[in-house]
């Protein structure tokens, strides 16, 4: 008795009641009175036994939002249940949140998150909660009575296809903050750039709709276009190089836009490269280890301006920084790292010597310049009372010990 469609797909069908919602806007601004009128038109027609189709330009957002309101009132079910049914029936994942919120408001159901410092715990939703960083964060938060953690997997919610399902989960679980870690599976390509920005935009939509905080994990790669050794703080101008660094830069621009124009409450954490047990990155560490175990030649790069060097941050230190952010009221940008860089040549030497390998080392000359970026964490120390506690030497020794089953200590 109830359906939705694009107006061009319906035409003049005898015996079908059409509720035309093209005079609504598919963004904020629709009044309660107009929305209520559309819902009532549909309810009246269905009550009179007339098959009813709700039409907008494309049959995506306005029509499905009004249909959700009709179902909610007509069948006396929850709004979320009605929305689930509409999505299942139409297959439409990209219903915009502004029309949905207008319908919620017309039904008297629109709720914004109210800051409550007296709550027993914070409810945290993690996107990308089953990746390397997400798993470590989820595990740590789950062992902390101050937090309740929701971490849907990609099959449960794909934020690249729209914000509606995320909005439903946030509403159902009464989420206080989203920690956005999710990336496309292959995240260093031009295609991934668009996917990443789409995912972030959908997360931002939900945060604004529900008035909740966002923690976004950015990267040292926003500085990767520099040449030479740079100690980067929060005032260092971004200078990205390559699709991944450019993606993170564009993500920060998008966040800044909504901070300024939408009131988005977001903390950006710019992390140096993260390593630890359970990850296969940075890849070169494991390549060096494999060669050293086989006593084979280990090759490292040397650029025009010297050996590439990285400020490597242990996963436990990154997790502690995210938790410190959750426990703070800080909104802004923070750089995270150790402030110490180690060259890839030094790392190759350490691995070779620690496992008593006879692998020779060779450097390949690269006809280009490299950026060796260390992250100044002074602002994080000031605002979060955070600093890294695991040196690279200690972290690498843990990796080597784990790689041989704990048989040796390094």
Coordinates of C-alpha atoms in Angstrom, one line a residue:
X1 CA 0.0 0.0 0.0
X2 CA 3.0 2.3 0.4
X3 CA 5.9 2.9 -1.9
X4 CA 8.5 5.5 -3.0
X5 CA 9.8 6.4 -6.4
X6 CA 11.3 9.1 -8.6
X7 CA 8.6 11.3 -10.0
X8 CA 9.7 10.6 -13.6
X9 CA 9.3 6.8 -13.0
X10 CA 5.7 7.1 -11.9
X11 CA 3.8 9.1 -14.5
X12 CA 0.0 9.1 -14.5
X13 CA -1.0 5.8 -12.9
X14 CA -4.7 5.3 -12.4
X15 CA -5.7 4.1 -9.0
X16 CA -2.5 5.2 -7.4
X17 CA -2.4 8.1 -5.0
X18 CA 0.7 10.3 -5.4
X19 CA 2.2 12.3 -2.6
X20 CA 4.5 14.7 -4.4
X21 CA 7.3 15.9 -2.0
X22 CA 9.4 17.7 -4.6
X23 CA 8.5 21.0 -3.0
X24 CA 10.5 20.0 0.0
X25 CA 14.2 20.7 0.1
X26 CA 16.7 17.8 0.6
X27 CA 18.6 19.8 3.2
X28 CA 17.7 21.6 6.4
X29 CA 14.9 24.1 6.4
X30 CA 11.7 22.2 5.9
X31 CA 9.1 23.3 8.5
X32 CA 7.3 21.1 10.9
X33 CA 4.0 22.2 9.4
X34 CA 4.8 21.2 5.8
X35 CA 6.4 17.9 6.8
X36 CA 3.4 17.0 9.0
X37 CA 1.0 17.8 6.1
X38 CA 2.9 15.4 3.7
X39 CA 2.8 12.7 6.3
X40 CA -0.9 13.2 6.9
X41 CA -1.7 13.1 3.2
X42 CA -0.1 9.7 3.0
X43 CA -1.7 8.4 6.1
X44 CA -5.2 9.5 5.0
X45 CA -4.8 7.9 1.5
X46 CA -3.6 4.6 2.9
X47 CA -6.4 4.6 5.6
X48 CA -8.9 5.1 2.7
X49 CA -7.4 2.0 1.1
X50 CA -5.6 3.8 -1.7
X51 CA -2.2 2.5 -2.8
X52 CA 0.2 5.4 -2.2
X53 CA 3.5 6.3 -3.7
X54 CA 5.7 9.1 -2.3
X55 CA 7.6 10.9 -5.1
X56 CA 10.6 13.2 -5.2
X57 CA 13.1 13.9 -8.0
X58 CA 15.2 10.8 -7.5
X59 CA 13.3 8.7 -5.0
X60 CA 16.2 8.8 -2.6
X61 CA 15.9 11.1 0.4
X62 CA 12.8 13.3 0.6
X63 CA 10.4 10.5 -0.5
X64 CA 11.9 7.9 1.8
X65 CA 12.0 10.2 4.8
X66 CA 8.3 11.0 4.4
X67 CA 7.6 7.3 4.0
X68 CA 9.4 6.6 7.2
X69 CA 7.2 9.2 9.0
X70 CA 4.1 7.7 7.5
X71 CA 5.0 4.2 8.7
X72 CA 6.0 5.4 12.1
X73 CA 2.6 7.0 12.7
X74 CA 0.4 4.6 10.8
X75 CA 1.8 1.4 12.4
X76 CA 2.7 2.9 15.7
X77 CA 6.3 1.7 15.5
X78 CA 9.6 3.3 16.4
X79 CA 11.1 5.7 13.9
X80 CA 14.3 3.6 13.7
X81 CA 12.2 0.4 13.0
X82 CA 10.3 2.3 10.2
X83 CA 13.5 3.5 8.7
X84 CA 15.0 0.0 8.7
X85 CA 11.9 -1.2 6.8
X86 CA 12.1 1.6 4.3
X87 CA 15.7 0.9 3.6
X88 CA 15.2 -2.9 3.3
X89 CA 12.3 -2.4 0.9
X90 CA 14.0 0.2 -1.3
X91 CA 17.6 -0.7 -1.0
X92 CA 18.4 2.9 -0.5
X93 CA 21.4 3.5 1.8
X94 CA 22.0 7.2 1.1
X95 CA 18.9 8.8 2.6
X96 CA 20.1 12.3 3.7
X97 CA 20.0 13.1 7.4
X98 CA 18.5 16.6 7.1
X99 CA 15.1 15.4 5.6
X100 CA 15.1 12.5 8.2
X101 CA 15.7 14.9 11.0
X102 CA 12.9 17.2 9.7
X103 CA 10.5 14.2 9.9
X104 CA 11.8 13.3 13.4
X105 CA 11.1 16.8 14.5
X106 CA 7.6 16.8 13.0
X107 CA 6.9 13.6 14.9
X108 CA 8.3 15.0 18.1
X109 CA 11.2 12.6 18.1
X110 CA 14.2 14.8 17.3
X111 CA 16.9 14.5 20.0
X112 CA 20.3 16.2 20.3
X113 CA 22.9 14.7 22.5
X114 CA 23.1 16.6 25.8
X115 CA 26.4 16.9 27.4
X116 CA 26.3 15.0 30.7
X117 CA 29.4 15.0 32.9
X118 CA 27.6 12.9 35.5
X119 CA 27.2 9.8 33.2
X120 CA 28.7 6.6 34.5
X121 CA 30.6 6.1 31.3
X122 CA 31.1 7.4 27.8
X123 CA 29.6 5.5 24.8
X124 CA 32.2 5.4 22.1
X125 CA 31.7 4.3 18.5
X126 CA 34.8 3.3 16.6
X127 CA 34.8 3.2 12.8
X128 CA 37.6 0.8 11.6
X129 CA 37.4 -0.8 15.0
X130 CA 38.6 -4.2 13.6
X131 CA 41.8 -3.0 12.0
X132 CA 45.2 -2.8 13.8
X133 CA 44.7 0.5 15.6
X134 CA 41.0 -0.1 16.1
X135 CA 41.5 -3.5 17.7
X136 CA 44.1 -2.2 20.1
X137 CA 41.9 0.8 21.0
X138 CA 38.8 -1.4 21.4
X139 CA 40.6 -3.8 23.6
X140 CA 42.0 -1.1 25.8
X141 CA 38.7 0.7 26.1
X142 CA 36.8 -2.5 26.9
X143 CA 39.1 -3.0 29.9
X144 CA 38.2 0.4 31.2
X145 CA 34.9 0.8 33.1
X146 CA 34.7 4.5 32.1
X147 CA 33.8 3.5 28.5
X148 CA 31.2 1.4 26.6
X149 CA 32.5 0.5 23.1
X150 CA 30.5 0.0 19.9
X151 CA 32.6 -1.1 16.9
X152 CA 30.5 -2.3 14.0
X153 CA 32.4 -4.1 11.3
X154 CA 32.3 -3.3 7.6
X155 CA 29.5 -5.8 6.9
X156 CA 27.3 -4.3 9.6
X157 CA 27.8 -0.7 8.4
X158 CA 29.6 0.6 5.3
X159 CA 30.1 4.3 5.8
X160 CA 31.3 4.7 2.2
X161 CA 27.7 4.2 1.1
X162 CA 25.9 6.7 3.2
X163 CA 25.3 8.1 6.7
X164 CA 21.9 6.7 7.5
X165 CA 22.9 3.4 9.1
X166 CA 25.6 5.1 11.1
X167 CA 23.0 7.6 12.3
X168 CA 20.7 4.8 13.4
X169 CA 23.4 3.1 15.4
X170 CA 24.4 6.3 17.1
X171 CA 20.8 7.0 17.9
X172 CA 20.1 3.5 19.2
X173 CA 23.3 3.2 21.3
X174 CA 23.2 6.8 22.6
X175 CA 26.8 7.4 21.4
X176 CA 28.8 10.3 22.9
X177 CA 31.8 10.3 20.6
X178 CA 32.9 8.8 17.3
X179 CA 36.5 7.8 16.8
X180 CA 37.0 7.7 13.1
X181 CA 39.8 5.3 12.1
X182 CA 38.2 3.6 9.0
X183 CA 40.0 3.8 5.7
X184 CA 39.4 2.1 2.3
X185 CA 41.2 -1.3 2.3
X186 CA 43.7 0.2 -0.2
X187 CA 44.1 3.7 1.0
X188 CA 47.1 5.1 -1.0
X189 CA 45.5 5.5 -4.4
X190 CA 43.7 8.3 -6.1
X191 CA 40.4 6.3 -6.0
X192 CA 40.9 5.9 -2.2
X193 CA 41.1 9.7 -1.8
X194 CA 37.5 10.1 -2.9
X195 CA 36.3 7.2 -0.9
X196 CA 38.1 8.5 2.3
X197 CA 36.6 11.9 2.0
X198 CA 33.1 10.4 1.4
X199 CA 33.5 8.3 4.5
X200 CA 34.6 11.3 6.6
X201 CA 31.7 13.5 5.2
X202 CA 29.2 10.8 6.3
X203 CA 30.7 10.6 9.8
X204 CA 30.6 14.4 10.0
X205 CA 27.0 14.5 9.0
X206 CA 26.1 12.2 11.9
X207 CA 28.2 14.1 14.4
X208 CA 26.5 17.3 13.5
X209 CA 23.1 15.8 13.4
X210 CA 23.5 14.3 16.9
X211 CA 25.7 17.0 18.4
X212 CA 28.4 14.6 19.4
X213 CA 32.2 14.8 19.4
X214 CA 34.5 13.4 16.7
X215 CA 38.1 12.3 17.0
X216 CA 39.8 12.0 13.6
X217 CA 43.2 10.2 13.1
X218 CA 45.2 12.2 10.7
X219 CA 48.9 11.6 9.8
X220 CA 52.4 13.0 9.7
X221 CA 52.0 12.6 5.9
X222 CA 50.5 16.1 5.7
X223 CA 54.1 17.2 6.1
X224 CA 55.6 14.7 3.6
X225 CA 56.3 17.2 0.9
X226 CA 59.1 18.9 2.8
X227 CA 62.7 17.9 2.2
X228 CA 65.2 17.3 5.0
X229 CA 64.7 16.9 8.8
X230 CA 61.7 18.7 10.1
X231 CA 60.4 18.9 13.7
X232 CA 56.7 19.5 13.0
X233 CA 54.4 21.2 15.4
X234 CA 50.8 22.2 15.0
X235 CA 51.6 25.5 13.4
X236 CA 53.9 24.0 10.7
X237 CA 52.1 24.5 7.4
X238 CA 50.8 21.4 5.8
X239 CA 52.8 20.3 2.7
X240 CA 51.6 16.9 1.6
X241 CA 53.0 14.7 -1.1
X242 CA 51.2 11.7 -2.7
X243 CA 47.6 10.6 -2.5
X244 CA 47.6 9.5 1.2
X245 CA 49.1 12.7 2.5
X246 CA 46.9 14.8 0.2
X247 CA 43.8 12.8 1.5
X248 CA 44.7 13.6 5.1
X249 CA 45.2 17.2 4.2
X250 CA 41.9 17.5 2.4
X251 CA 40.2 15.7 5.3
X252 CA 41.6 18.3 7.7
X253 CA 40.3 21.1 5.4
X254 CA 36.8 19.5 5.4
X255 CA 36.9 19.3 9.2
X256 CA 38.0 22.9 9.6
X257 CA 35.1 23.9 7.3
X258 CA 32.6 22.3 9.5
X259 CA 34.2 23.5 12.7
X260 CA 33.8 27.0 11.4
X261 CA 30.5 26.8 9.7
X262 CA 28.7 23.9 11.4
X263 CA 29.9 23.9 15.0
X264 CA 31.6 20.5 14.6
X265 CA 33.4 19.4 17.8
X266 CA 36.4 17.6 16.4
X267 CA 39.9 16.8 17.7
X268 CA 42.4 15.9 15.0
X269 CA 45.3 13.7 16.1
X270 CA 48.2 13.7 13.7
X271 CA 50.2 10.6 14.3
X272 CA 53.6 9.7 13.2
X273 CA 54.0 6.1 11.7
X274 CA 52.6 3.5 14.0
X275 CA 54.0 0.1 14.6
X276 CA 53.6 -2.8 17.0
X277 CA 52.7 -6.4 17.4
X278 CA 49.7 -7.4 15.3
X279 CA 50.6 -5.1 12.3
X280 CA 52.7 -5.8 9.2
X281 CA 53.6 -2.1 8.9
X282 CA 55.9 -0.4 8.3
X283 CA 56.6 -3.0 5.7
X284 CA 60.4 -2.4 5.5
X285 CA 60.9 -3.6 9.1
X286 CA 59.5 -7.0 8.2
X287 CA 61.4 -7.1 4.9
X288 CA 64.6 -6.4 6.7
X289 CA 63.9 -9.0 9.3
X290 CA 63.1 -11.6 6.7
X291 CA 66.4 -10.9 4.8
X292 CA 68.4 -10.9 8.1
X293 CA 67.0 -14.3 9.1
X294 CA 68.1 -15.7 5.8
X295 CA 71.5 -13.9 6.0
X296 CA 70.6 -12.3 2.7
X297 CA 71.6 -8.8 1.4
X298 CA 69.6 -6.0 3.0
X299 CA 69.1 -3.0 0.8
X300 CA 68.1 0.4 2.1
X301 CA 67.6 3.7 0.3
X302 CA 69.7 6.8 0.3
X303 CA 68.3 10.1 -1.1
X304 CA 70.1 13.2 -2.3
X305 CA 69.7 14.7 1.1
X306 CA 70.6 11.6 3.1
X307 CA 69.0 8.5 4.6
X308 CA 65.3 8.5 5.1
X309 CA 64.3 8.5 8.8
X310 CA 61.0 8.1 10.6
X311 CA 59.6 9.0 14.0
X312 CA 58.0 5.7 14.9
X313 CA 55.2 5.6 17.5
X314 CA 54.3 2.5 19.3
X315 CA 50.7 1.4 19.1
X316 CA 50.3 1.5 22.9
X317 CA 51.4 5.1 23.0
X318 CA 48.9 6.0 20.3
X319 CA 46.1 4.3 22.1
X320 CA 46.9 6.1 25.3
X321 CA 46.8 9.4 23.4
X322 CA 43.3 8.6 22.0
X323 CA 42.0 7.7 25.5
X324 CA 43.5 10.8 26.9
X325 CA 41.6 12.8 24.3
X326 CA 38.4 11.0 25.2
X327 CA 39.0 12.0 28.8
X328 CA 39.7 15.6 27.9
X329 CA 37.6 18.5 26.7
X330 CA 40.2 19.6 24.1
X331 CA 39.0 20.5 20.6
X332 CA 41.7 21.3 18.1
X333 CA 44.8 19.7 16.4
X334 CA 47.5 17.8 18.1
X335 CA 50.7 16.2 16.8
X336 CA 51.7 12.8 18.2
X337 CA 55.0 11.2 18.0
X338 CA 58.2 10.6 19.9
X339 CA 60.1 13.6 18.5
X340 CA 63.0 11.2 17.7
X341 CA 63.8 9.9 14.2
X342 CA 65.6 6.7 13.3
X343 CA 66.9 6.1 9.8
X344 CA 66.0 3.0 7.9
X345 CA 69.7 2.2 7.6
X346 CA 70.0 2.3 11.4
X347 CA 67.0 0.0 11.7
X348 CA 68.5 -2.5 9.3
X349 CA 71.7 -2.5 11.4
X350 CA 69.8 -3.0 14.6
X351 CA 67.8 -5.9 13.3
X352 CA 70.9 -7.6 11.8
X353 CA 73.0 -7.2 14.9
X354 CA 70.3 -8.1 17.4
X355 CA 69.5 -11.4 15.7
X356 CA 73.2 -12.1 15.0
X357 CA 72.8 -12.2 11.3
X358 CA 75.6 -12.0 8.7
X359 CA 73.5 -10.1 6.2
X360 CA 75.5 -7.4 4.3
X361 CA 73.9 -3.9 4.0
X362 CA 73.8 -2.0 0.8
X363 CA 72.3 1.4 0.0
X364 CA 70.5 2.2 -3.2
X365 CA 70.8 5.8 -4.4
X366 CA 67.4 7.5 -5.1
X367 CA 67.5 10.6 -7.3
X368 CA 65.1 12.6 -5.2
X369 CA 64.7 14.3 -1.8
X370 CA 63.1 12.8 1.3
X371 CA 61.3 14.2 4.3
X372 CA 62.3 13.0 7.7
X373 CA 59.5 14.3 9.9
X374 CA 59.6 14.1 13.7
X375 CA 56.5 15.2 15.6
X376 CA 56.6 17.8 18.4
X377 CA 54.2 16.5 21.0
X378 CA 54.5 19.4 23.4
X379 CA 51.0 20.6 22.9
X380 CA 49.6 17.1 23.5
X381 CA 51.6 16.9 26.7
X382 CA 50.2 20.3 27.8
X383 CA 46.5 19.6 27.0
X384 CA 46.3 15.8 27.5
X385 CA 49.1 15.2 30.0
X386 CA 50.4 12.7 27.4
X387 CA 53.8 11.7 26.3
X388 CA 55.2 8.5 24.6
X389 CA 56.7 6.0 27.0
X390 CA 57.9 3.2 24.7
X391 CA 61.2 3.9 23.0
X392 CA 61.7 2.5 19.5
X393 CA 64.5 0.2 20.8
X394 CA 62.1 -1.3 23.3
X395 CA 59.3 -1.6 20.7
X396 CA 61.5 -3.2 18.1
X397 CA 62.8 -5.7 20.7
X398 CA 59.1 -6.7 21.4
X399 CA 58.5 -7.1 17.7
X400 CA 61.6 -9.3 17.2
X401 CA 60.7 -11.4 20.2
X402 CA 57.1 -11.9 19.1
X403 CA 58.3 -12.8 15.6
X404 CA 60.3 -15.8 16.9
X405 CA 57.5 -17.0 19.2
X406 CA 59.1 -15.4 22.3
X407 CA 62.0 -17.8 22.3
X408 CA 64.5 -15.0 22.5
X409 CA 64.8 -11.6 24.2
X410 CA 66.5 -8.8 22.4

